[in-house]
């Protein structure tokens, strides 16, 4: 077998096998991704974020991401950011939601740590206390400077991942490392193909989010081919793979929030209190 065929087969395996893992974790016809419609999918608190009221005197900043709704959840995630200053008893949440038109940057669109149409979020960044307080003004400035407030494309971007990646670039102390299945995080307009990576601590070259390379302290080395990302993280060793995002060590050290996890009854109550104003998006 020639070197060209070997390279091609290796590339196909790298791109296809992670999708197989994603399917195995949630088989079609049996898994949660097909068990809900956008109308009945649960949106209640996941218990991932600490109680804002119980931590009123502490500033908190968190970035989360959950599988997108429906079949797209096999490939991609939807991220958002929440924060509160010391003295505040509620979070502010920002994410990009394409449904509904107009300005796609939404403030407090959903419960701060709510399930994303049935999918539980994972934490991508977590800062507390003075370190978090110092980030909030920068985060708000980054939200205001997002260059695509009236544009949205699920693929290859700009989308919800493009938005959070923009915040990561503008606020490098956020230490944000977006997973490989955050499709759209590498989207760059053709007039600006080279710049900072989504962590704000590395560099990248990319054409419209479909072909490129990122190198950084947080990202390690990551290649982008047709919007699918794969590479290796040396900081907290792991493979970066499409569909599954990450295979190896968790990128964010867990914090002890046992006292803050909502009970199912409390979560259900929050769900009943929340208004679902729009359909699913990524």
PDB file of N, CA, C and O in Angstrom, residues 39-46 111 114-115 117-118 263-276:
ATOM      1  N   UNK A  39     -40.105  21.119  22.176  1.00  0.00           N
ATOM      2  CA  UNK A  39     -41.157  21.584  23.073  1.00  0.00           C
ATOM      3  C   UNK A  39     -41.123  20.893  24.439  1.00  0.00           C
ATOM      4  O   UNK A  39     -41.465  21.501  25.452  1.00  0.00           O
ATOM      5  N   UNK A  40     -40.751  19.608  24.464  1.00  0.00           N
ATOM      6  CA  UNK A  40     -40.814  18.899  25.752  1.00  0.00           C
ATOM      7  C   UNK A  40     -39.449  18.599  26.357  1.00  0.00           C
ATOM      8  O   UNK A  40     -39.370  18.005  27.431  1.00  0.00           O
ATOM      9  N   UNK A  41     -38.377  18.988  25.699  1.00  0.00           N
ATOM     10  CA  UNK A  41     -37.043  18.713  26.245  1.00  0.00           C
ATOM     11  C   UNK A  41     -36.837  19.480  27.546  1.00  0.00           C
ATOM     12  O   UNK A  41     -37.162  20.666  27.637  1.00  0.00           O
ATOM     13  N   UNK A  42     -36.312  18.825  28.575  1.00  0.00           N
ATOM     14  CA  UNK A  42     -36.113  19.502  29.867  1.00  0.00           C
ATOM     15  C   UNK A  42     -35.073  20.603  29.775  1.00  0.00           C
ATOM     16  O   UNK A  42     -34.066  20.465  29.088  1.00  0.00           O
ATOM     17  N   UNK A  43     -35.345  21.712  30.464  1.00  0.00           N
ATOM     18  CA  UNK A  43     -34.432  22.856  30.460  1.00  0.00           C
ATOM     19  C   UNK A  43     -34.076  23.274  31.888  1.00  0.00           C
ATOM     20  O   UNK A  43     -33.529  24.353  32.096  1.00  0.00           O
ATOM     21  N   UNK A  44     -34.401  22.428  32.867  1.00  0.00           N
ATOM     22  CA  UNK A  44     -34.197  22.810  34.259  1.00  0.00           C
ATOM     23  C   UNK A  44     -32.712  22.855  34.623  1.00  0.00           C
ATOM     24  O   UNK A  44     -31.847  22.413  33.856  1.00  0.00           O
ATOM     25  N   UNK A  45     -32.425  23.372  35.802  1.00  0.00           N
ATOM     26  CA  UNK A  45     -31.048  23.488  36.269  1.00  0.00           C
ATOM     27  C   UNK A  45     -30.378  22.124  36.312  1.00  0.00           C
ATOM     28  O   UNK A  45     -30.956  21.136  36.770  1.00  0.00           O
ATOM     29  N   UNK A  46     -29.142  22.090  35.854  1.00  0.00           N
ATOM     30  CA  UNK A  46     -28.354  20.853  35.900  1.00  0.00           C
ATOM     31  C   UNK A  46     -27.633  20.693  37.230  1.00  0.00           C
ATOM     32  O   UNK A  46     -27.093  19.628  37.523  1.00  0.00           O
ATOM     33  N   UNK A 111     -31.938  29.382  31.762  1.00  0.00           N
ATOM     34  CA  UNK A 111     -31.407  29.221  33.110  1.00  0.00           C
ATOM     35  C   UNK A 111     -29.877  29.122  33.036  1.00  0.00           C
ATOM     36  O   UNK A 111     -29.339  28.474  32.134  1.00  0.00           O
ATOM     37  N   UNK A 114     -28.828  25.566  32.969  1.00  0.00           N
ATOM     38  CA  UNK A 114     -29.904  24.672  32.562  1.00  0.00           C
ATOM     39  C   UNK A 114     -29.481  23.626  31.552  1.00  0.00           C
ATOM     40  O   UNK A 114     -28.525  23.816  30.787  1.00  0.00           O
ATOM     41  N   UNK A 115     -30.180  22.504  31.545  1.00  0.00           N
ATOM     42  CA  UNK A 115     -29.977  21.517  30.496  1.00  0.00           C
ATOM     43  C   UNK A 115     -30.244  22.183  29.149  1.00  0.00           C
ATOM     44  O   UNK A 115     -31.182  22.975  29.012  1.00  0.00           O
ATOM     45  N   UNK A 117     -31.827  21.607  26.169  1.00  0.00           N
ATOM     46  CA  UNK A 117     -32.790  20.712  25.543  1.00  0.00           C
ATOM     47  C   UNK A 117     -32.471  19.252  25.867  1.00  0.00           C
ATOM     48  O   UNK A 117     -32.378  18.399  24.992  1.00  0.00           O
ATOM     49  N   UNK A 118     -32.295  18.981  27.161  1.00  0.00           N
ATOM     50  CA  UNK A 118     -32.076  17.631  27.647  1.00  0.00           C
ATOM     51  C   UNK A 118     -30.634  17.252  27.870  1.00  0.00           C
ATOM     52  O   UNK A 118     -30.357  16.246  28.530  1.00  0.00           O
ATOM     53  N   UNK A 263     -31.527  19.367  43.851  1.00  0.00           N
ATOM     54  CA  UNK A 263     -32.260  18.112  43.856  1.00  0.00           C
ATOM     55  C   UNK A 263     -33.167  18.077  42.652  1.00  0.00           C
ATOM     56  O   UNK A 263     -33.450  19.088  42.025  1.00  0.00           O
ATOM     57  N   UNK A 264     -33.659  16.884  42.319  1.00  0.00           N
ATOM     58  CA  UNK A 264     -34.517  16.776  41.154  1.00  0.00           C
ATOM     59  C   UNK A 264     -35.793  17.590  41.330  1.00  0.00           C
ATOM     60  O   UNK A 264     -36.323  18.160  40.379  1.00  0.00           O
ATOM     61  N   UNK A 265     -36.311  17.662  42.600  1.00  0.00           N
ATOM     62  CA  UNK A 265     -37.517  18.436  42.840  1.00  0.00           C
ATOM     63  C   UNK A 265     -37.266  19.921  42.622  1.00  0.00           C
ATOM     64  O   UNK A 265     -38.079  20.627  42.017  1.00  0.00           O
ATOM     65  N   UNK A 266     -36.122  20.415  43.123  1.00  0.00           N
ATOM     66  CA  UNK A 266     -35.783  21.821  42.927  1.00  0.00           C
ATOM     67  C   UNK A 266     -35.581  22.123  41.455  1.00  0.00           C
ATOM     68  O   UNK A 266     -36.002  23.164  40.948  1.00  0.00           O
ATOM     69  N   UNK A 267     -34.918  21.211  40.755  1.00  0.00           N
ATOM     70  CA  UNK A 267     -34.679  21.419  39.333  1.00  0.00           C
ATOM     71  C   UNK A 267     -35.988  21.461  38.564  1.00  0.00           C
ATOM     72  O   UNK A 267     -36.174  22.288  37.665  1.00  0.00           O
ATOM     73  N   UNK A 268     -36.905  20.557  38.916  1.00  0.00           N
ATOM     74  CA  UNK A 268     -38.194  20.543  38.235  1.00  0.00           C
ATOM     75  C   UNK A 268     -38.950  21.845  38.492  1.00  0.00           C
ATOM     76  O   UNK A 268     -39.601  22.391  37.610  1.00  0.00           O
ATOM     77  N   UNK A 269     -38.849  22.340  39.740  1.00  0.00           N
ATOM     78  CA  UNK A 269     -39.527  23.590  40.070  1.00  0.00           C
ATOM     79  C   UNK A 269     -38.966  24.737  39.227  1.00  0.00           C
ATOM     80  O   UNK A 269     -39.709  25.569  38.714  1.00  0.00           O
ATOM     81  N   UNK A 270     -37.643  24.767  39.077  1.00  0.00           N
ATOM     82  CA  UNK A 270     -37.040  25.814  38.262  1.00  0.00           C
ATOM     83  C   UNK A 270     -37.500  25.700  36.814  1.00  0.00           C
ATOM     84  O   UNK A 270     -37.709  26.694  36.130  1.00  0.00           O
ATOM     85  N   UNK A 271     -37.625  24.464  36.345  1.00  0.00           N
ATOM     86  CA  UNK A 271     -38.074  24.250  34.978  1.00  0.00           C
ATOM     87  C   UNK A 271     -39.478  24.802  34.780  1.00  0.00           C
ATOM     88  O   UNK A 271     -39.781  25.418  33.757  1.00  0.00           O
ATOM     89  N   UNK A 272     -40.344  24.588  35.769  1.00  0.00           N
ATOM     90  CA  UNK A 272     -41.716  25.061  35.655  1.00  0.00           C
ATOM     91  C   UNK A 272     -41.775  26.576  35.701  1.00  0.00           C
ATOM     92  O   UNK A 272     -42.674  27.199  35.129  1.00  0.00           O
ATOM     93  N   UNK A 273     -40.795  27.199  36.377  1.00  0.00           N
ATOM     94  CA  UNK A 273     -40.772  28.648  36.481  1.00  0.00           C
ATOM     95  C   UNK A 273     -40.216  29.303  35.216  1.00  0.00           C
ATOM     96  O   UNK A 273     -40.509  30.465  34.942  1.00  0.00           O
ATOM     97  N   UNK A 274     -39.384  28.559  34.477  1.00  0.00           N
ATOM     98  CA  UNK A 274     -38.686  29.150  33.323  1.00  0.00           C
ATOM     99  C   UNK A 274     -39.589  29.220  32.105  1.00  0.00           C
ATOM    100  O   UNK A 274     -40.421  28.364  31.867  1.00  0.00           O
ATOM    101  N   UNK A 275     -39.424  30.240  31.308  1.00  0.00           N
ATOM    102  CA  UNK A 275     -40.146  30.368  30.048  1.00  0.00           C
ATOM    103  C   UNK A 275     -39.251  29.893  28.929  1.00  0.00           C
ATOM    104  O   UNK A 275     -38.123  30.355  28.801  1.00  0.00           O
ATOM    105  N   UNK A 276     -39.759  29.015  28.101  1.00  0.00           N
ATOM    106  CA  UNK A 276     -39.032  28.584  26.918  1.00  0.00           C
ATOM    107  C   UNK A 276     -39.562  29.412  25.761  1.00  0.00           C
ATOM    108  O   UNK A 276     -40.671  29.166  25.272  1.00  0.00           O
TER     109      UNK A 276
END
